[in-house]
Short mmCIF file of C-alpha atoms and ligand atoms in Angstrom, two decimals:
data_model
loop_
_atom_site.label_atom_id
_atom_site.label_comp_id
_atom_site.label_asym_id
_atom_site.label_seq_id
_atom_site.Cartn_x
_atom_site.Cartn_y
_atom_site.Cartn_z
CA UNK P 114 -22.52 15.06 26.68
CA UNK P 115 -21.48 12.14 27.78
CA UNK P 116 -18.10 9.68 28.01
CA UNK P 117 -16.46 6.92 30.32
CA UNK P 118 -12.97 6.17 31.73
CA UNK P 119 -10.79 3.19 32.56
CA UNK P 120 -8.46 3.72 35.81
CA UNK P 121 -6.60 0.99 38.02
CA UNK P 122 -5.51 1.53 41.35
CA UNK P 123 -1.92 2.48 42.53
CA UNK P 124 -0.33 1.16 45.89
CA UNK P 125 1.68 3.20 47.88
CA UNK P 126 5.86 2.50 48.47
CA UNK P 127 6.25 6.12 50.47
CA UNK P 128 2.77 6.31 52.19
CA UNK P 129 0.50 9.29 52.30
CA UNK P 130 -0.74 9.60 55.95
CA UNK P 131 -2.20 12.83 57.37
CA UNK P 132 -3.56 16.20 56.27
CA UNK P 133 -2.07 19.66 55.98
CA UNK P 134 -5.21 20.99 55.40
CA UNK P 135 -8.06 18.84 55.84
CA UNK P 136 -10.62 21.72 54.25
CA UNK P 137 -8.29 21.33 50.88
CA UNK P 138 -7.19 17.82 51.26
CA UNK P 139 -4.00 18.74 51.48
CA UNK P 140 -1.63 16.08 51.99
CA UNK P 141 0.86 16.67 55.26
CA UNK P 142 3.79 13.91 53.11
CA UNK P 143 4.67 13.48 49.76
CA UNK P 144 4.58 10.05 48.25
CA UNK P 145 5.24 7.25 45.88
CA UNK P 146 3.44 4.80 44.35
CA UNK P 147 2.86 2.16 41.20
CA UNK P 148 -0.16 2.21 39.29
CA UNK P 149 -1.51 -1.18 38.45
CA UNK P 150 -2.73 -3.04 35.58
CA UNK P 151 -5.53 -5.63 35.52
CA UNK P 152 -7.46 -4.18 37.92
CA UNK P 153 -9.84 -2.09 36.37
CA UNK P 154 -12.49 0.95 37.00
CA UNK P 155 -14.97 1.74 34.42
CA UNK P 156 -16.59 5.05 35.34
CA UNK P 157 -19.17 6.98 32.31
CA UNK P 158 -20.53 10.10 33.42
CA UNK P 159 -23.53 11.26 31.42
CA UNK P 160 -24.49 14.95 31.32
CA UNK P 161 -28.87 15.45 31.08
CA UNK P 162 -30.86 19.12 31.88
CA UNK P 163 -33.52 16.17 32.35
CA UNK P 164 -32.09 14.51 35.53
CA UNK P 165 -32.95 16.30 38.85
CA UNK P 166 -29.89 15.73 40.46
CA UNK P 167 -26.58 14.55 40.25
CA UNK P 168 -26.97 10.09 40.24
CA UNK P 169 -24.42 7.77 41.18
CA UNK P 170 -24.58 4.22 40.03
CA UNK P 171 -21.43 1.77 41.81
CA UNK P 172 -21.22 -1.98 40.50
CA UNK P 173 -24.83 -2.12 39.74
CA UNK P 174 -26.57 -0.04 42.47
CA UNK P 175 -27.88 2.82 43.15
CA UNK P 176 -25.08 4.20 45.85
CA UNK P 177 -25.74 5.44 49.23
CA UNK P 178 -26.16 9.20 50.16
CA UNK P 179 -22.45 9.29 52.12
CA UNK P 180 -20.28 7.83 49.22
CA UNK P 181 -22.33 9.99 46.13
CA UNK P 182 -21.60 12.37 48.05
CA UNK P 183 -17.71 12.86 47.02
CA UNK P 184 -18.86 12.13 43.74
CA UNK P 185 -21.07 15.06 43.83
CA UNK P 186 -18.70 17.25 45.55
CA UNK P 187 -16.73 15.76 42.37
CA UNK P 188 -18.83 17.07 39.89
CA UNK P 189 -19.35 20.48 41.47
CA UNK P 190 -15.56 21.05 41.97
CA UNK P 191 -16.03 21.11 37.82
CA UNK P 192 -19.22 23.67 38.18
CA UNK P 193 -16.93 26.00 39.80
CA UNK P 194 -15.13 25.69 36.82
CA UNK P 195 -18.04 25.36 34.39
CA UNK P 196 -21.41 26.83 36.18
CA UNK P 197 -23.38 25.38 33.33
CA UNK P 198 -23.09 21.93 33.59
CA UNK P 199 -26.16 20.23 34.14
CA UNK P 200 -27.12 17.15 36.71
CA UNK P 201 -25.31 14.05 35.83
CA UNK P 202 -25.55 10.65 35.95
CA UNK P 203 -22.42 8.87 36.70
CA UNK P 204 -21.87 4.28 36.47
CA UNK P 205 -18.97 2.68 38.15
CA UNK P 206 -17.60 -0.44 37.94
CA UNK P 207 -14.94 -2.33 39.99
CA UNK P 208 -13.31 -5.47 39.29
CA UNK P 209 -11.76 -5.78 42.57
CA UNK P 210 -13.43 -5.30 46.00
CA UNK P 211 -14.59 -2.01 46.85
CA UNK P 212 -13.55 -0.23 50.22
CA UNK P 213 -11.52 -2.87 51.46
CA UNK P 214 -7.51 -1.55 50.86
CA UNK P 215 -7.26 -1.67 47.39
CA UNK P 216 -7.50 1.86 46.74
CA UNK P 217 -10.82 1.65 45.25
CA UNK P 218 -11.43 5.56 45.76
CA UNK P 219 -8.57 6.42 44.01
CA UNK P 220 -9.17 4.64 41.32
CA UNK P 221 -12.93 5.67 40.74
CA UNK P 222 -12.00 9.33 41.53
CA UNK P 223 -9.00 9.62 38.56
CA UNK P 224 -11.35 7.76 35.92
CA UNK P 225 -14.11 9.99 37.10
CA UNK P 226 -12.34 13.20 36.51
CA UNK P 227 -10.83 11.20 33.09
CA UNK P 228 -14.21 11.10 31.91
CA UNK P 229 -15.84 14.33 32.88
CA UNK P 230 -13.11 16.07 31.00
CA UNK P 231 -13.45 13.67 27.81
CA UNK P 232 -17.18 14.63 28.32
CA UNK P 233 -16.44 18.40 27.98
CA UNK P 234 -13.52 17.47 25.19
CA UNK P 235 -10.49 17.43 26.89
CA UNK P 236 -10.34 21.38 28.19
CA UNK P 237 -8.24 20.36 31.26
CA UNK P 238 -4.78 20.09 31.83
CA UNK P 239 -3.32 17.11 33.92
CA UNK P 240 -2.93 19.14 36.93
CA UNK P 241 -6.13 20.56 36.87
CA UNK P 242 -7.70 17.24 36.76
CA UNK P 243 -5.33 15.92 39.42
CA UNK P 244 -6.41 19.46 41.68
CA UNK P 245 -9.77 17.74 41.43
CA UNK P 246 -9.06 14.29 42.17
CA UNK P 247 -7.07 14.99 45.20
CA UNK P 248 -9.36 17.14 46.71
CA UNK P 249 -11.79 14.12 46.25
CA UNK P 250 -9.43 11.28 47.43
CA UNK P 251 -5.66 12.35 48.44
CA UNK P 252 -4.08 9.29 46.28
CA UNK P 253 -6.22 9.17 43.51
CA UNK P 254 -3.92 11.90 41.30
CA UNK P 255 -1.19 9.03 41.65
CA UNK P 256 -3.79 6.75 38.97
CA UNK P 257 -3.74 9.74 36.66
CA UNK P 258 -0.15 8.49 35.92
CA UNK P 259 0.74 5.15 34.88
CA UNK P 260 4.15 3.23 36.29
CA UNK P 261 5.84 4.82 39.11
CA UNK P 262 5.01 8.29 39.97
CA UNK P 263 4.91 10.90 42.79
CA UNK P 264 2.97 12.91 44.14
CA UNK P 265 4.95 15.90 45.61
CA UNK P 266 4.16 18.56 47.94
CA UNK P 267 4.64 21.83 46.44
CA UNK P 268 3.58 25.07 48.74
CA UNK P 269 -0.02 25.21 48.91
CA UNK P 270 -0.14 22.40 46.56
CA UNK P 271 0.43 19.08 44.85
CA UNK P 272 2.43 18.03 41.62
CA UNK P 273 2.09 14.78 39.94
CA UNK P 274 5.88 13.87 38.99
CA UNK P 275 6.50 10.51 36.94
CA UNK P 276 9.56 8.59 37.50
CA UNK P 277 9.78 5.59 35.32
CA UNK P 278 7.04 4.14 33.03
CA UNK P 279 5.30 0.76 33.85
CA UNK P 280 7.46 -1.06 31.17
CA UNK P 281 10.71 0.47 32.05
CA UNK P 282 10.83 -1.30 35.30
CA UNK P 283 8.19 -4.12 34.52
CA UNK P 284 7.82 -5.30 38.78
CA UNK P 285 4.29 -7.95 39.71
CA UNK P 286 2.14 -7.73 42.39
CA UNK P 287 0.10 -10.03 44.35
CA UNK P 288 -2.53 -8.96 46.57
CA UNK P 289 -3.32 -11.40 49.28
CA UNK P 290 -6.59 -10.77 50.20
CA UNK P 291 -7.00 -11.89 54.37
CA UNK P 292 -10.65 -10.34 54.38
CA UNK P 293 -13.54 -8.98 52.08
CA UNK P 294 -15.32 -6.93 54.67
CA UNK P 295 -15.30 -3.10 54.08
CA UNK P 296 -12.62 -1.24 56.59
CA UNK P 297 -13.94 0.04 59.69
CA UNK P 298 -12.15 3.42 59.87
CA UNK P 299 -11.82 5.04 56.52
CA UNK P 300 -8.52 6.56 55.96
CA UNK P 301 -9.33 10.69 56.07
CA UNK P 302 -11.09 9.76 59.86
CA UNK P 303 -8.05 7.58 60.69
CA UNK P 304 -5.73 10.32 59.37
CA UNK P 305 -7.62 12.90 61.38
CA UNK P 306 -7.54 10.56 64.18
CA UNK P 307 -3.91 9.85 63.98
CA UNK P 308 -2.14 13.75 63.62
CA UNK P 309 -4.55 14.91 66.69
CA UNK P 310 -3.69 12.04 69.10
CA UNK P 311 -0.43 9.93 68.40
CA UNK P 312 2.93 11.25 69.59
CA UNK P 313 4.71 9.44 67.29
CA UNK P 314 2.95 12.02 64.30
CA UNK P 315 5.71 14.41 64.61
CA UNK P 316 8.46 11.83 63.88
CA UNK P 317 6.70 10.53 60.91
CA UNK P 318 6.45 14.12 59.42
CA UNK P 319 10.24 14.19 59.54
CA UNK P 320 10.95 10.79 58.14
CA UNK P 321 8.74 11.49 54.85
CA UNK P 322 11.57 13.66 52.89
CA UNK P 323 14.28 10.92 53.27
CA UNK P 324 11.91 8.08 52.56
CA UNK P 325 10.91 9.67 49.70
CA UNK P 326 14.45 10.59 48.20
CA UNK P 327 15.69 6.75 49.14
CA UNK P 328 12.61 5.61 47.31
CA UNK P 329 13.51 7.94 44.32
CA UNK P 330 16.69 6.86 44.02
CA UNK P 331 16.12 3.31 44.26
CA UNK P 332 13.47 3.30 41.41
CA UNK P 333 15.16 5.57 38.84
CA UNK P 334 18.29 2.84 39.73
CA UNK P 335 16.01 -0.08 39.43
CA UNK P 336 17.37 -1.24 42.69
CA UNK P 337 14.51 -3.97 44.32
CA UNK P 338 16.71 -4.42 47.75
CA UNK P 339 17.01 -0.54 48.32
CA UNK P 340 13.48 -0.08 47.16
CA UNK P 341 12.63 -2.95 49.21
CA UNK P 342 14.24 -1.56 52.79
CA UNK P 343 12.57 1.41 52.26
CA UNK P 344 8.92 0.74 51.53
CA UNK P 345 8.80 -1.87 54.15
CA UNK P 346 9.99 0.81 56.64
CA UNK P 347 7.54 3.44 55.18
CA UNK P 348 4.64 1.35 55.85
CA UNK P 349 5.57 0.01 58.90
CA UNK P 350 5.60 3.51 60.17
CA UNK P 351 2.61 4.55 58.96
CA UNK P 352 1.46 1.49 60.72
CA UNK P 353 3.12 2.65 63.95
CA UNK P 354 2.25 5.85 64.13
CA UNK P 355 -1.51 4.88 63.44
CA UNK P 356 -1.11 2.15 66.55
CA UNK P 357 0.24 4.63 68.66
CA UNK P 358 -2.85 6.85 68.29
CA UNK P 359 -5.05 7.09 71.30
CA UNK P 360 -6.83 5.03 70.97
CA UNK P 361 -4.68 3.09 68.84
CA UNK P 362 -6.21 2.13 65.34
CA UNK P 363 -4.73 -1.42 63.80
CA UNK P 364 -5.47 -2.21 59.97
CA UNK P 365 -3.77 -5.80 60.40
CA UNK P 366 -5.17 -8.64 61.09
CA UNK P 367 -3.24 -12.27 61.96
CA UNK P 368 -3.02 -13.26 58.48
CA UNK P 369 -1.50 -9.80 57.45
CA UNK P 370 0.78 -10.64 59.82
CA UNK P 371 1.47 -14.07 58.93
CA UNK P 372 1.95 -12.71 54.94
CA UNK P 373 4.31 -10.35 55.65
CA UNK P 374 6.56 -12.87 57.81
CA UNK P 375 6.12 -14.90 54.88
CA UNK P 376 7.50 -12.05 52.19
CA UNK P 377 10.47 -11.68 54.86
CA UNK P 378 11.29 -15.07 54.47
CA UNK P 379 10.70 -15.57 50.84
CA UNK P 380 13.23 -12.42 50.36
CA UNK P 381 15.96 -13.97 52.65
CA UNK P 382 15.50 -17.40 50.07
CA UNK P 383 16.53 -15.26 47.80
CA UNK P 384 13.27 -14.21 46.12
CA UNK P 385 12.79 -10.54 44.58
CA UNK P 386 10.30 -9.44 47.17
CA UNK P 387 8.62 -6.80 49.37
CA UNK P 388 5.43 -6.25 51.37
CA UNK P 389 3.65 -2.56 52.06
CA UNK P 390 -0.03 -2.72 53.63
CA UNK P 391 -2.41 0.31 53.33
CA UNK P 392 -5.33 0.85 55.61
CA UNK P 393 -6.65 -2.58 55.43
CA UNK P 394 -5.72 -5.57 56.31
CA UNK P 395 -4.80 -6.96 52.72
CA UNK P 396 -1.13 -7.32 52.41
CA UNK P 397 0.67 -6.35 48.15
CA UNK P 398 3.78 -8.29 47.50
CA UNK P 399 5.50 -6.32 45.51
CA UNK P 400 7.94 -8.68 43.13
CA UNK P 401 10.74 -9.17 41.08
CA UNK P 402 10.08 -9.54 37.43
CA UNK P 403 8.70 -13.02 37.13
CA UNK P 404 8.61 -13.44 40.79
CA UNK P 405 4.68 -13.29 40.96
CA UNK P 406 4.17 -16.80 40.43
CA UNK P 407 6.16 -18.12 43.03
CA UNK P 408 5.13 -15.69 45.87
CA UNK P 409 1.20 -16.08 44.56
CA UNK P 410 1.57 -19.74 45.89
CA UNK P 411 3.40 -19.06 48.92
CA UNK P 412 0.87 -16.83 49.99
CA UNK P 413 -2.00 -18.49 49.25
CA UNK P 414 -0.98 -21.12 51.60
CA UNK P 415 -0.79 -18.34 54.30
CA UNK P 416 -3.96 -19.77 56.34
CA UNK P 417 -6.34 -16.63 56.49
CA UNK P 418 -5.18 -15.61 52.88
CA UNK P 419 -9.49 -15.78 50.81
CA UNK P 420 -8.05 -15.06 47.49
CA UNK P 421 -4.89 -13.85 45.42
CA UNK P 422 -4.78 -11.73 42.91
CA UNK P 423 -1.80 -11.04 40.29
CA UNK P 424 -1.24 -7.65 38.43
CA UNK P 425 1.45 -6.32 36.78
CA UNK P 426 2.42 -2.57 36.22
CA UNK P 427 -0.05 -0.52 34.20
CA UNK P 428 -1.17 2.99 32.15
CA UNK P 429 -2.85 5.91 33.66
CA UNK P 430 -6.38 6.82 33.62
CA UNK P 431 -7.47 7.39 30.11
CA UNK P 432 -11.08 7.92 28.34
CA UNK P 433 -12.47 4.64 26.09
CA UNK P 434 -15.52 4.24 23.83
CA UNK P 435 -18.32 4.51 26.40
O1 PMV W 774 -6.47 8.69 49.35
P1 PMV W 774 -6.96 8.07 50.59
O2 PMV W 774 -7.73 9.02 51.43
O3 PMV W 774 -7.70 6.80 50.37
O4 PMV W 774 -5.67 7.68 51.50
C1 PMV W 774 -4.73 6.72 51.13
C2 PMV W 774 -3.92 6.30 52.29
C3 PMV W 774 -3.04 5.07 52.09
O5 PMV W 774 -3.57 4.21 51.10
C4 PMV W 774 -2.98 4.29 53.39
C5 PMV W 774 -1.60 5.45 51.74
C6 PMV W 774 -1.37 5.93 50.34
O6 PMV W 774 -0.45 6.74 50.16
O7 PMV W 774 -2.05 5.45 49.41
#
């Protein structure tokens, strides 16, 4: 039994910061986001009575006990669901630097689950799959679905809800990457961190539900300056709330900074543009059709900036010829 998976990583416009249930993985917010195209993870998983354990394989190398261990927790949240499945062996590949902001986990979590299920022939249903994934990573359900989608509380639960496919609202992206180093504080510890010591986490709770509707009715509108307002202010308060923790936690560093003045100032020149920054320090311009181009060169002046990359808007995770 085996089969692989192709996933890309989605970015945030209403962020996902804390946990309702950390146990679950609950998220405490709804939230929005794009999935992405030309960034790209490969994951096969391989199913063999002959291994002696579960395996996990990332860009080349045998990975470290912590991280195989959410892909193991992975695989046995489809044991509970299957007891017979045997050890597994599962390869990874990233084109984009791992653990450093770009969402790596939730793109390797939604082609993981992709693939398991192709493995086993396709027995489970989208929201089974994203059950899995989010328990795994709380954004990854988000790359399940391609274009804009989100990901909405519901009771005890989650519910993937699409909004507008990647070609119906065709927007660019341009990373600016400011460092390659992996993060320092994960995002479930700075989460944790966050809800049991900042006294700003109350306030964010509330703001969530309008964000979220302003951001809905911006995209299904195709409205970049309303989208715009309200993604900047979503991340900015998930930045502020994080700062506020004791003691404060800070993703940016000067170059974010300087990128971001640099988006504000491209946008009041009149260019289609908007910033959000998750817990790194890269910064993802979020453009205008066509716009890339332009704000790729502006920020790669940005001293501090190590690389840009350009995407556009892509599909959901999906199985391939492994
Ligand atoms: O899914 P996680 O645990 O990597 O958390 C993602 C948190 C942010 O990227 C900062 C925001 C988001 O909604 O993606």
């Amino acid at each position: 039994m085996q089969a692989a998976a192709v996933a890309h990583p989605n970015i945030a416009l209403v962020k996902y910061w804390g946990k309702a249930d950390a146990a679950r993985n609950l998220p405490a917010v709804g939230s929005i986001s794009i999935t992405l195209d030309t960034l790209t993870t490969t994951t096969s998983v391989r199913f063999d009575p002959g291994l002696d354990g579960d395996r996990f394989v990332l860009d080349g190398e045998v990975s470290s006990p912590a991280r195989s261990s959410r892909v193991h927790e992975c695989l046995e949240l489809f044991r509970r669901r299957r007891p017979e499945l045997p050890p597994a062996e599962v390869t990874s590949a990233n084109s984009f630097p791992t653990a450093a902001g770009l969402a790596s986990s939730a793109a390797g979590f939604a082609a993981l689950v992709t693939a398991v299920d192709a493995a086993l022939g396709s027995p489970f249903s989208r929201d089974e799959l994203a059950d899995i994934a989010r328990r795994c990573s709380g954004s990854s359900p988000r790359s399940l679905v391609g274009g804009f989608v989100e990901l909405a509380l519901s009771g005890e639960d989650t519910r993937l809800r699409p909004l507008l496919a990647a070609g119906d609202w065709p927007l660019e992206v341009v990373v600016a990457v400011t460092s390659n180093a992996a993060k320092t504080v994960g995002s479930s510890a700075g989460m944790e961190h966050t809800r049991s010591t900042s006294p700003y986490y109350r306030s964010w709770l509330e703001t969530s539900p309008g964000d979220l509707e302003a951001a809905r009715e911006a995209i299904l509108g195709r409205d970049l300056e309303a989208l715009a307002a309200v993604a900047e202010a979503s991340c900015l308060a998930m930045h502020a709330v994080t700062m506020a923790a004791r003691p404060g936690l800070v993703y940016f560093n000067g170059a974010t900074v300087d990128c971001l003045h640099r988006v504000r100032a491209l946008r009041r020149e009149g260019t289609a543009v908007f910033f959000t920054v998750d817990a790194g320090p890269q910064l993802k311009a979020i453009c205008g059709p066509g716009a890339s181009e332009l704000v790729a060169a502006a920020l790669a002046e940005v001293p501090g900036v190590v690389d840009v990359l350009r995407c556009g808007l892509g599909e959901g995770a999906r199985a391939v010829r492994g």
